Short mmCIF file of C-alpha atoms in Angstrom, two decimals:
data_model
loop_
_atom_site.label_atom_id
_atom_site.label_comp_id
_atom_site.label_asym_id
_atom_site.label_seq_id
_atom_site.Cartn_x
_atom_site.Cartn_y
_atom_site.Cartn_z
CA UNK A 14 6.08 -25.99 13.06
CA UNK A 15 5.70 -25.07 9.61
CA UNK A 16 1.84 -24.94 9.99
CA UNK A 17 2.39 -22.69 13.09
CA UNK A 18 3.77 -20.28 10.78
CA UNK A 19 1.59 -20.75 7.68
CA UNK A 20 -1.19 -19.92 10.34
CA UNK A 21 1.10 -17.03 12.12
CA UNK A 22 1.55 -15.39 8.80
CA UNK A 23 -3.04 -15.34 8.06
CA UNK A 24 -2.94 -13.67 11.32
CA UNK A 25 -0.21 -11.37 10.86
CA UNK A 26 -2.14 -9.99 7.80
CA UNK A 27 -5.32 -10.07 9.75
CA UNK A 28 -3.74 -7.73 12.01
CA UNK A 29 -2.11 -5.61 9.36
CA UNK A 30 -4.30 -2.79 8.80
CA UNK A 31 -4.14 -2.06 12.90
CA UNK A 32 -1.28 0.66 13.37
CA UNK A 33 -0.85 -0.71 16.95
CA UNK A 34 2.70 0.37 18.02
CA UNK A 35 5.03 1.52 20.79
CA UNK A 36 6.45 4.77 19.86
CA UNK A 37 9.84 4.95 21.78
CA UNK A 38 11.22 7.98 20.23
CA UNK A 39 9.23 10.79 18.48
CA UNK A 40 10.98 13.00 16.01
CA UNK A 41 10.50 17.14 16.23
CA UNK A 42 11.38 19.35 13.60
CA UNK A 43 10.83 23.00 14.98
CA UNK A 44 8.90 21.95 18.20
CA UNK A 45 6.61 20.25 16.28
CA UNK A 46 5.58 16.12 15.89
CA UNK A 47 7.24 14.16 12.61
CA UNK A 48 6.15 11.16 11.55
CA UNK A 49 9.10 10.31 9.20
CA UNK A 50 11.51 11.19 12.04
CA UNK A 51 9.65 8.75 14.78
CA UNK A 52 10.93 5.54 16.03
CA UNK A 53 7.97 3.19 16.14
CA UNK A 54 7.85 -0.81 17.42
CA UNK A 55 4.45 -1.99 15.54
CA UNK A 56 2.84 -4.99 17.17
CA UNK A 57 2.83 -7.55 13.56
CA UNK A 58 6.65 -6.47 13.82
CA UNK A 59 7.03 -8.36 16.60
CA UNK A 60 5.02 -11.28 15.51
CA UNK A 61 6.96 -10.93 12.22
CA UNK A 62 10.31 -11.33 14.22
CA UNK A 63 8.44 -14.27 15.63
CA UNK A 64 7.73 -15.83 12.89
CA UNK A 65 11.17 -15.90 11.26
CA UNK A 66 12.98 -16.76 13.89
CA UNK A 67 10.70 -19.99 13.66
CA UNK A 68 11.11 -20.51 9.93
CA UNK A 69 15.06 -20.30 10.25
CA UNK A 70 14.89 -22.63 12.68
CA UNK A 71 12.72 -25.05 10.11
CA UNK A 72 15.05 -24.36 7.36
CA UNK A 73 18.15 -24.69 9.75
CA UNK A 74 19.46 -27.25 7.91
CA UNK A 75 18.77 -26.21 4.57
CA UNK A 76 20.81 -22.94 5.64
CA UNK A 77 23.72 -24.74 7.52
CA UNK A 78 24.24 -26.70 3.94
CA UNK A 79 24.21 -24.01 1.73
CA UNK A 80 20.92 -25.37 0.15
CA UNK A 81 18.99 -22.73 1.09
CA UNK A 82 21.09 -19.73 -0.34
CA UNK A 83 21.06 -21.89 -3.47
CA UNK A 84 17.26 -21.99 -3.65
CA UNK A 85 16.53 -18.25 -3.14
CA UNK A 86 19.38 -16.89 -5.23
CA UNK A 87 18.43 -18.49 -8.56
CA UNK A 88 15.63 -16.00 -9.01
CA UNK A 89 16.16 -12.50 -11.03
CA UNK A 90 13.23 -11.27 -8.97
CA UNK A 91 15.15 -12.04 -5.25
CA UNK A 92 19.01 -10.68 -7.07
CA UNK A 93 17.11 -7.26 -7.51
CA UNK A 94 15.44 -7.00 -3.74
CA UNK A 95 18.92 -7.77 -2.69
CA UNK A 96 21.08 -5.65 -4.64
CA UNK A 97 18.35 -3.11 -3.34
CA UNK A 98 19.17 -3.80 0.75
CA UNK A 99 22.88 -3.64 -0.44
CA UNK A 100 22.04 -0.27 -1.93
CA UNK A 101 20.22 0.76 1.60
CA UNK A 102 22.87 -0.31 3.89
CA UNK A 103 25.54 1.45 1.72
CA UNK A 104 23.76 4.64 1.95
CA UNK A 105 23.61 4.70 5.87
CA UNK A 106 27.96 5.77 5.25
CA UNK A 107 26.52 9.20 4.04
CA UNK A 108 23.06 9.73 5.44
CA UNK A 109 22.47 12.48 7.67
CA UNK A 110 21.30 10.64 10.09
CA UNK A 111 22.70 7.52 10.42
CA UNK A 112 20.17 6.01 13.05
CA UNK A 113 17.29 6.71 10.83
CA UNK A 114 19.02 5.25 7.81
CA UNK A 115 19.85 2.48 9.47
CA UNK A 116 16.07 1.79 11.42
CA UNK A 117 14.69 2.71 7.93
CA UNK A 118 16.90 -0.49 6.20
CA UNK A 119 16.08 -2.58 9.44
CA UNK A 120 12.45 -2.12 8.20
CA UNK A 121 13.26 -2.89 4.25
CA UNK A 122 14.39 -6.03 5.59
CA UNK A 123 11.87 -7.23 7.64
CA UNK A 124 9.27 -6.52 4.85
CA UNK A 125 11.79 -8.77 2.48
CA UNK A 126 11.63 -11.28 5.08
CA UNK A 127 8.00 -11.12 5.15
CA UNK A 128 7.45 -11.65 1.44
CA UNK A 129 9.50 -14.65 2.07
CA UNK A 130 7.46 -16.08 4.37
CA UNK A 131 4.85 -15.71 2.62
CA UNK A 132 6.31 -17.32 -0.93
CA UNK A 133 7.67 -20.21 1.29
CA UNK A 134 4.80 -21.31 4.13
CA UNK A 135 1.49 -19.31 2.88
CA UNK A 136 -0.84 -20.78 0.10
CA UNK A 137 -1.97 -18.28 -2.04
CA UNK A 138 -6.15 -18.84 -2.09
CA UNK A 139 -5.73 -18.33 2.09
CA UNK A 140 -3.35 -15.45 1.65
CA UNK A 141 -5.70 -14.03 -0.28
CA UNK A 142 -8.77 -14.71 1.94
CA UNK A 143 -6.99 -13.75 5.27
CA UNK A 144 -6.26 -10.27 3.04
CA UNK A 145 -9.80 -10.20 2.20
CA UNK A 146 -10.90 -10.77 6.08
CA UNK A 147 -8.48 -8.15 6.83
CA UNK A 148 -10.10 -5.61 5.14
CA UNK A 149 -14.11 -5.92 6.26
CA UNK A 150 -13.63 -4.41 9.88
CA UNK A 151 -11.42 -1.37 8.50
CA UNK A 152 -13.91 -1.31 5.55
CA UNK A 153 -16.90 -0.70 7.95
CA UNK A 154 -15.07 1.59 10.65
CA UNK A 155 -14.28 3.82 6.99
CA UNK A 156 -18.14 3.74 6.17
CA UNK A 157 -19.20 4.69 10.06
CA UNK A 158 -16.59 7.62 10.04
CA UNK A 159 -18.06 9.15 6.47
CA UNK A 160 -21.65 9.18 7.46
CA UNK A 161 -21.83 10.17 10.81
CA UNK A 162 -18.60 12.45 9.84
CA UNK A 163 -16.73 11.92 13.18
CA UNK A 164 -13.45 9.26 13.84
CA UNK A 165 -11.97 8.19 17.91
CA UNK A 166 -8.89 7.63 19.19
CA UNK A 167 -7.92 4.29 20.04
CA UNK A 168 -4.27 3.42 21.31
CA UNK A 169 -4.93 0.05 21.26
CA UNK A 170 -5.88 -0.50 17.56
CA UNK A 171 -3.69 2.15 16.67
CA UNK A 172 -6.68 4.75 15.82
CA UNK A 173 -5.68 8.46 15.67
CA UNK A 174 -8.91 10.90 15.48
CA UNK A 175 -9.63 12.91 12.69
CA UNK A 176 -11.36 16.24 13.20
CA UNK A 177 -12.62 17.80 10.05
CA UNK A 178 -12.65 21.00 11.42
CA UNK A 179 -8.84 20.82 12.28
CA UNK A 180 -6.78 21.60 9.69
CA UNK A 181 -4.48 18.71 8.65
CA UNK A 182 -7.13 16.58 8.41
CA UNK A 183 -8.13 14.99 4.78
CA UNK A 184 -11.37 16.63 4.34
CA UNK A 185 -13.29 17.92 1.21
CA UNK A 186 -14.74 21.66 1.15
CA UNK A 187 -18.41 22.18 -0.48
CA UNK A 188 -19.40 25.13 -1.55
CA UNK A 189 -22.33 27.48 -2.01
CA UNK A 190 -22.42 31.32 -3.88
CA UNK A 191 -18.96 31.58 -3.98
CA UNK A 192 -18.74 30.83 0.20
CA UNK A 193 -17.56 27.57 1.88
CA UNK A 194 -21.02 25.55 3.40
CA UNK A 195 -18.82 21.96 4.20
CA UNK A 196 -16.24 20.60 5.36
CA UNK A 197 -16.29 16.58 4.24
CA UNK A 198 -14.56 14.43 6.31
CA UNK A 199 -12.70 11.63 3.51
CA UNK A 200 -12.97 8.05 5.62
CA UNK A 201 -9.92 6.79 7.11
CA UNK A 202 -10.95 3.29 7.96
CA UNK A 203 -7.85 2.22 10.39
CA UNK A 204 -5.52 3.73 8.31
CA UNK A 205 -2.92 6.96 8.68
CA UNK A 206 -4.53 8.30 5.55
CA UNK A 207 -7.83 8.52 3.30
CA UNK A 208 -5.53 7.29 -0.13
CA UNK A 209 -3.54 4.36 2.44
CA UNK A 210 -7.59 3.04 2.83
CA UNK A 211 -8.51 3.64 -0.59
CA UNK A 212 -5.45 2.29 -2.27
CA UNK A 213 -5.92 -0.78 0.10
CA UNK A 214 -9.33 -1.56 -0.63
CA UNK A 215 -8.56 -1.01 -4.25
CA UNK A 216 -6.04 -4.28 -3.69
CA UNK A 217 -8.62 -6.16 -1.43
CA UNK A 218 -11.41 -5.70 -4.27
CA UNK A 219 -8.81 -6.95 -7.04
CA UNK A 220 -8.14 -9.93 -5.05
CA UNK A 221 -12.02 -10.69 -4.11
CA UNK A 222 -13.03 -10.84 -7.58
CA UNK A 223 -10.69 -13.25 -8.55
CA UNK A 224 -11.91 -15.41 -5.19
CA UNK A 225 -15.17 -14.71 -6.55
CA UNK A 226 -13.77 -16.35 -10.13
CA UNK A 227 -12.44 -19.39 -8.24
CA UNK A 228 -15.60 -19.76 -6.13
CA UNK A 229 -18.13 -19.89 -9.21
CA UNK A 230 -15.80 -22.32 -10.34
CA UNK A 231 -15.87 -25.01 -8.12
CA UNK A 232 -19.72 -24.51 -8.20
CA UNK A 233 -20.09 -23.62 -4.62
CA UNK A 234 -23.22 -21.67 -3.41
CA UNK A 235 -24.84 -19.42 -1.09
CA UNK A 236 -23.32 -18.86 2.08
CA UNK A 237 -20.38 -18.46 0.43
CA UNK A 238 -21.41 -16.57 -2.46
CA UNK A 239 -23.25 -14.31 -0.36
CA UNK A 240 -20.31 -13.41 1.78
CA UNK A 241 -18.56 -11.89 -1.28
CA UNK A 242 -21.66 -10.05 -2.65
CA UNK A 243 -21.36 -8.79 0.98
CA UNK A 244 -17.62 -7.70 0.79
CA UNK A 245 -18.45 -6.17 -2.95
CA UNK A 246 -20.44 -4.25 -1.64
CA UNK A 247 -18.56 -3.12 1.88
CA UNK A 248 -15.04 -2.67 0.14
CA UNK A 249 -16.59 -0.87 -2.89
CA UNK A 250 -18.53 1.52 -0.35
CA UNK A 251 -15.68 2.05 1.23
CA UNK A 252 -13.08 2.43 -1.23
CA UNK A 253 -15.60 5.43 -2.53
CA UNK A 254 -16.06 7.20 0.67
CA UNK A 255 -12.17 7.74 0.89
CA UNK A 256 -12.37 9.53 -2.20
CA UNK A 257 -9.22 8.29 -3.25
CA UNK A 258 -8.40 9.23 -6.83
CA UNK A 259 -5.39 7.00 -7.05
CA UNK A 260 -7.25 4.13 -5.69
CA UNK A 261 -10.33 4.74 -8.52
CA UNK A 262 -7.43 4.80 -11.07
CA UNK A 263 -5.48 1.84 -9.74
CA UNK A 264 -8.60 -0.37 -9.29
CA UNK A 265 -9.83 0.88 -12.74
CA UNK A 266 -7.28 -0.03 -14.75
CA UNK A 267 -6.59 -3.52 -12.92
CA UNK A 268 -9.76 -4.79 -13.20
CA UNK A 269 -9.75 -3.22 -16.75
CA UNK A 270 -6.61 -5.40 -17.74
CA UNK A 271 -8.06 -8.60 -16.31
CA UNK A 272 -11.06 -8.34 -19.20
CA UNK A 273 -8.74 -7.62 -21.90
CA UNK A 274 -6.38 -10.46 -20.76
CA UNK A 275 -9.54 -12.74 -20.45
CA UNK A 276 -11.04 -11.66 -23.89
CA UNK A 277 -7.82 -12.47 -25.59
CA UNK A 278 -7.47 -15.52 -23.53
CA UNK A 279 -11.12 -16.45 -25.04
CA UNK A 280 -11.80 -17.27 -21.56
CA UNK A 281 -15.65 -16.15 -22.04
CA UNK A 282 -16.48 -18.18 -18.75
CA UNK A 283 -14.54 -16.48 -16.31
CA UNK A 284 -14.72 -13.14 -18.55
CA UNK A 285 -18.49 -13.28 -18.02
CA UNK A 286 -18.34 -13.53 -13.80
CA UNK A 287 -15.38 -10.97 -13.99
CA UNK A 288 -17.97 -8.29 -15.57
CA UNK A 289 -20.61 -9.48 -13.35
CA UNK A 290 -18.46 -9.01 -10.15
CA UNK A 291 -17.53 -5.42 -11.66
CA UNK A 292 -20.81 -4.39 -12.22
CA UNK A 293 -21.70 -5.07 -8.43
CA UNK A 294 -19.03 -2.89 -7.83
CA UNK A 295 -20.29 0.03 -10.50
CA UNK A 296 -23.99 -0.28 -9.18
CA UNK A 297 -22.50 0.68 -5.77
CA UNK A 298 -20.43 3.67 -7.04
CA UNK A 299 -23.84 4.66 -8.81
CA UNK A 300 -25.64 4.65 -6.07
CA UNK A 301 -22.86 6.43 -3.60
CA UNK A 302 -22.41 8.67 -6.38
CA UNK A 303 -26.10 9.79 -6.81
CA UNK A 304 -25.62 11.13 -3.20
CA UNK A 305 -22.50 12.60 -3.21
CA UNK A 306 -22.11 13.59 -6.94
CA UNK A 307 -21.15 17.15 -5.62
CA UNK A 308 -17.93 15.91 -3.92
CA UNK A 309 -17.32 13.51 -6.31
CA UNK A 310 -16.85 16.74 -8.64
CA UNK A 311 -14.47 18.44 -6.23
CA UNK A 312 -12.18 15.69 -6.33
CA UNK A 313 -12.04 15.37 -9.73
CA UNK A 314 -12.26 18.98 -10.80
CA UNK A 315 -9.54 19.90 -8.35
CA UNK A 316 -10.40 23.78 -8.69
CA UNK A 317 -11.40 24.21 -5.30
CA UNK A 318 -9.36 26.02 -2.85
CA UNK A 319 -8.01 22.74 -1.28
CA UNK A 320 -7.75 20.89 -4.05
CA UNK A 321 -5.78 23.84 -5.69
CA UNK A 322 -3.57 23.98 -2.88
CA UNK A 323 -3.07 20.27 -2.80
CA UNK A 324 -1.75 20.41 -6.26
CA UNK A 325 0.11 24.01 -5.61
CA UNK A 326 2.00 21.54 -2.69
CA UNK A 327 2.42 18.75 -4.86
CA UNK A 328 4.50 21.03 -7.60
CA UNK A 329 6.64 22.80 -4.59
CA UNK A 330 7.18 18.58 -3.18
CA UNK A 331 8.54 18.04 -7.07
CA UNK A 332 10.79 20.88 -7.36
CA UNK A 333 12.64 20.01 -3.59
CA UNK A 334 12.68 16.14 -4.95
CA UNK A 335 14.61 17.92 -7.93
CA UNK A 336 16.83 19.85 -6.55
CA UNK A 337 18.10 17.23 -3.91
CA UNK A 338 18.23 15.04 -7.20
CA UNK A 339 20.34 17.18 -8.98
CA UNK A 340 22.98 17.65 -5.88
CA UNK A 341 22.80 13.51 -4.75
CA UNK A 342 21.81 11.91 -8.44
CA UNK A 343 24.22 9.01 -8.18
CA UNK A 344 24.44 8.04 -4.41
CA UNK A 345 21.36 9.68 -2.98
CA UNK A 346 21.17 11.40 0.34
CA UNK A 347 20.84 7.70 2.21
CA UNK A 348 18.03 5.40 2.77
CA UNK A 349 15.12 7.06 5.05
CA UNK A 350 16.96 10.49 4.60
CA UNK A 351 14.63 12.40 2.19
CA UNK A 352 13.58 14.80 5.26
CA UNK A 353 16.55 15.26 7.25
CA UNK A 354 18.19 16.32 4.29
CA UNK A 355 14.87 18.83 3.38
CA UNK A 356 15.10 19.87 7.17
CA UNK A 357 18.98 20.67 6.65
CA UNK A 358 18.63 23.06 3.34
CA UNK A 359 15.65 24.87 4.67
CA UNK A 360 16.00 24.53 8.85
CA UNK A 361 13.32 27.44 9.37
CA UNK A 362 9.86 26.43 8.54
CA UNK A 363 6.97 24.78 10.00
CA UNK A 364 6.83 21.28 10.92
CA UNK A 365 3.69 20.20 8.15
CA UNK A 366 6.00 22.18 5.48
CA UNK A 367 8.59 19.10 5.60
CA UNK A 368 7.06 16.59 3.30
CA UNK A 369 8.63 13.48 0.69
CA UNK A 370 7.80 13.94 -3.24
CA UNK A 371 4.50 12.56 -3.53
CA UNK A 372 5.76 9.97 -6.22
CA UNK A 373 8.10 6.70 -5.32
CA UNK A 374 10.64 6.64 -8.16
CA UNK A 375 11.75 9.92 -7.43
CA UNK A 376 12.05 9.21 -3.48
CA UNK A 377 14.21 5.99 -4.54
CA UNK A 378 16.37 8.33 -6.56
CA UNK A 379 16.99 11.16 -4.21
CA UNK A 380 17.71 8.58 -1.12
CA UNK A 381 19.27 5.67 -2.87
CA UNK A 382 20.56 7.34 -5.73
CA UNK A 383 20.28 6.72 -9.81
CA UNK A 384 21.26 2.73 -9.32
CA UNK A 385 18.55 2.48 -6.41
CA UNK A 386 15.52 4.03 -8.68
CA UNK A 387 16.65 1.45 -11.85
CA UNK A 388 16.74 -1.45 -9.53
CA UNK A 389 13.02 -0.57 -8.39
CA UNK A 390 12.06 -0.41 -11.71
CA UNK A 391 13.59 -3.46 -12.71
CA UNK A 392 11.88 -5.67 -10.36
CA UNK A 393 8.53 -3.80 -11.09
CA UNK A 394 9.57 -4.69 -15.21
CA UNK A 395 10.71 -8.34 -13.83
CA UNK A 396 8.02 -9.38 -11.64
CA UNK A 397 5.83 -8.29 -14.54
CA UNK A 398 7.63 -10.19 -17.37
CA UNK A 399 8.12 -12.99 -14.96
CA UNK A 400 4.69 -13.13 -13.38
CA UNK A 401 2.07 -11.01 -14.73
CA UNK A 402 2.38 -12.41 -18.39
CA UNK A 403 1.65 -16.26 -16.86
CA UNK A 404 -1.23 -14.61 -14.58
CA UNK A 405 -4.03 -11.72 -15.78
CA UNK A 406 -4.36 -11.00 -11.85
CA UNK A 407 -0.73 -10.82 -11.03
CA UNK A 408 -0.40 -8.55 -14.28
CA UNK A 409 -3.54 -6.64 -12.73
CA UNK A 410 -2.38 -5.96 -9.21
CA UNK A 411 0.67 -4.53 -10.50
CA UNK A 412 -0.52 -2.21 -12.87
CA UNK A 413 -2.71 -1.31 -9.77
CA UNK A 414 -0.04 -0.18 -7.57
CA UNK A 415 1.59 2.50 -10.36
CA UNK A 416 -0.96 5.50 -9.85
CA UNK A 417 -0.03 5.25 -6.11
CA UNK A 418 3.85 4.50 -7.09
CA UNK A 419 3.38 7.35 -9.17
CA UNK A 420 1.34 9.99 -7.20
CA UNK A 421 2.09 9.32 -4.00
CA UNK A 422 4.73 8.00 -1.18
CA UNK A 423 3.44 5.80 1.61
CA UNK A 424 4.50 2.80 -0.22
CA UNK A 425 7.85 3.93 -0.11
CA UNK A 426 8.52 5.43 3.54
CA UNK A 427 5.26 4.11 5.39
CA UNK A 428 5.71 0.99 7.78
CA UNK A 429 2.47 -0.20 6.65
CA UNK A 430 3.14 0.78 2.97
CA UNK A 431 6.49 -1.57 3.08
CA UNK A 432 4.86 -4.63 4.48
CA UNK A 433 1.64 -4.32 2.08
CA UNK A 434 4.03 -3.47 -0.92
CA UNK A 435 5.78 -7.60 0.31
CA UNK A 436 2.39 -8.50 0.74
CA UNK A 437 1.30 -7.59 -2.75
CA UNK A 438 4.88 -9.28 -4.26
CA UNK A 439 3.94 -12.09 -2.74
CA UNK A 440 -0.02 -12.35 -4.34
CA UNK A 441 1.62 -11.62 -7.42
CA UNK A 442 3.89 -14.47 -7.36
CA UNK A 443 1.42 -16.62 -5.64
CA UNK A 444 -1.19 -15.77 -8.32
CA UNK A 445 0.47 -17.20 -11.46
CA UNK A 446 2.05 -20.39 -9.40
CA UNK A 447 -1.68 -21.32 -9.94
CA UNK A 448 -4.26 -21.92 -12.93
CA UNK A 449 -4.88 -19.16 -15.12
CA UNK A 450 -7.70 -16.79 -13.37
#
């Protein structure tokens, strides 16, 4: 049984980046379609379900004993997560909307129970490689929907089209004299969003490098070594075409970290294939970028009419996050609550208007109050003390996640976002459970 479920968990990430769900209740704010107010059944869900019900039933013992409370409680790390679902399921007393609050918690949970899983049945090196598999199909579907700049619908992988002509859609505007001459479609791989891909990838690269490490190591050869030029090259393709600036950052400073740690370390052997796998990665930015230098420039100039509405958004996001701060600052408005409590203050606008703060610590803070935003940040500050001082990767991946802590909030209120933020926990611990990268 418990190699069922070691295998059940490599195909549950597998399946991961595939939004296939059953959508039994869509949410409507003014006639139009939310996504933060829709009820959705996703397919690893149910194999997640699955899956613990089968490890409880290994562990029954354990937990009919007392043993396994024992085992699981004696960790700072696990006293945090759970002082965190308390928080959640406190907050559903004074949420809006109750039935949201409480789906939203049901979803904390099984992401908890996933990083459990994972700590308890999955060995790291295959976590890391199912990830890595994971990542190639989306990787290539992101590449195909840059160049020939078109996406499809697809219920049954989960695949929402993309028009770039549509407004809505992530695109990036070119322009000529003054006048508009493009309209860039940013690759969504089989994501929800171009920065969900990018951020993603980001992760997947992190973790390929230090396979690539461990692989020169045990002095294996081509195919194998061929396989990961291969993925450099896809996942560093890709991660560029969703012009992701919080994914550039994130994967920047991680794999920036890693040489520091390794220099200090004196660990001139693995420093020396950690440069060389990075500078696979630069060549293909250089030679993505010599094409596309122009849009490269929009996103990082961010003076162009979308980009300076993007940010114009982004500031009138911060200043709602602030004022529902400064009105729920101890309790919160309730877990999953952010935009029922937005809809209820301002009940008249359009349905695209109605967006979360585009940063994570301040969405813990308005919907789990003061207590649930320090408890975040104390398991960030404990799984780094605990794990990413032992391990330069573990350190790496979670310095990786900040800029899209920080700028963003999928991880936060995204089902995929929750299960990939377990996913990452669980890496991290895995990570420095083994040698030194």
């Amino acid at each position: 049984m418990k190699k069922f479920v070691e295998f059940g968990i490599y195909g549950l990430i597998f399946l991961l980046p595939w939004q296939i769900r059953w959508i039994f209740k869509v949410g409507k704010i003014n006639g139009g379609a939310s996504e933060y107010l829709t009820y959705s059944l996703y397919g690893v869900d149910i194999l997640l379900i699955g899956l613990l019900i089968l490890a409880l039933v290994y562990f029954r013992k354990s937990i009919f004993t007392g043993k396994f409370l024992t085992s699981i409680n004696r960790y700072m790390e696990v006293k945090l997560l759970l002082f965190f679902l308390f928080l959640g399921l406190l907050s559903i007393f004074w949420a809006e909307n109750k039935t949201l609050a409480l789906f939203r918690e049901g979803q904390l949970i099984l992401a908890l129970s996933f990083f459990w899983l994972c700590a308890n049945f999955a060995k790291t090196s295959k976590l890391a490689f199912a990830f890595l598999f994971s990542l190639i199909i989306p990787a290539v579907l992101g590449l195909w929907q840059f160049f020939f700049q078109t996406t499809f619908a697809n219920k049954w992988f989960g695949l929402a089209e993309h028009k770039a002509n549509l407004g809505g859609t992530s695109v990036i505007e070119t322009f000529s004299n003054g006048i508009i001459d493009g309209r860039w479609l940013r690759a969504y791989g089989s994501f929800d969003h171009p920065n969900i891909f990018g951020a993603t990838l980001a992760i997947g690269l992190l973790t390929t490098l230090v396979l690539f490490l461990k692989l020169k190591k045990s002095g294996e050869k081509i195919p194998y070594l061929s396989f990961f030029y291969f993925s450099f090259v896809i996942l560093s393709a890709g991660i560029f075409v969703s012009f992701s600036r919080s994914a550039w950052l994130g994967f920047a400073i991680g794999a920036f970290f890693v040489a520091i740690c390794l220099f200090f370390q004196k660990n001139f052997v693995d420093l020396k294939n950690w440069i060389f796998g990075c500078l696979l990665i630069v060549v293909v930015f250089s030679v993505m970028l010599s094409g596309y230098h122009d849009l490269v420039g929009v996103r990082i100039g961010g003076s162009t009419r979308l980009e300076s509405l993007s940010l114009d958004q982004r500031a009138i996001y911060l200043g709602q996050a602030e004022t529902m701060i400064s009105k729920n600052s101890i309790l919160g408005v309730g877990i999953g609550n952010y935009i029922p409590t937005l809809l209820k203050s301002n009940p008249n606008n359009q349905v695209w208007t109605y967006q979360p703060v585009h940063n994570v610590f301040l969405l813990a803070w308005a919907e789990l109050g003061i207590f649930g935003m320090l408890s975040l940040v104390a398991l960030l500050g404990s799984l780094f003390w605990r794990f990413g001082r032992k391990s330069p990767i573990s350190g790496a991946l979670l310095i990786a996640i900040l800029p899209m802590l920080w700028l963003d909030h999928w991880l936060w209120n995204f089902h995929f976002g929750i299960i990939f933020f377990a996913l990452i926990f669980a890496l991290v611990a895995g990570f420095s459970r083994e040698e030194k990268v």
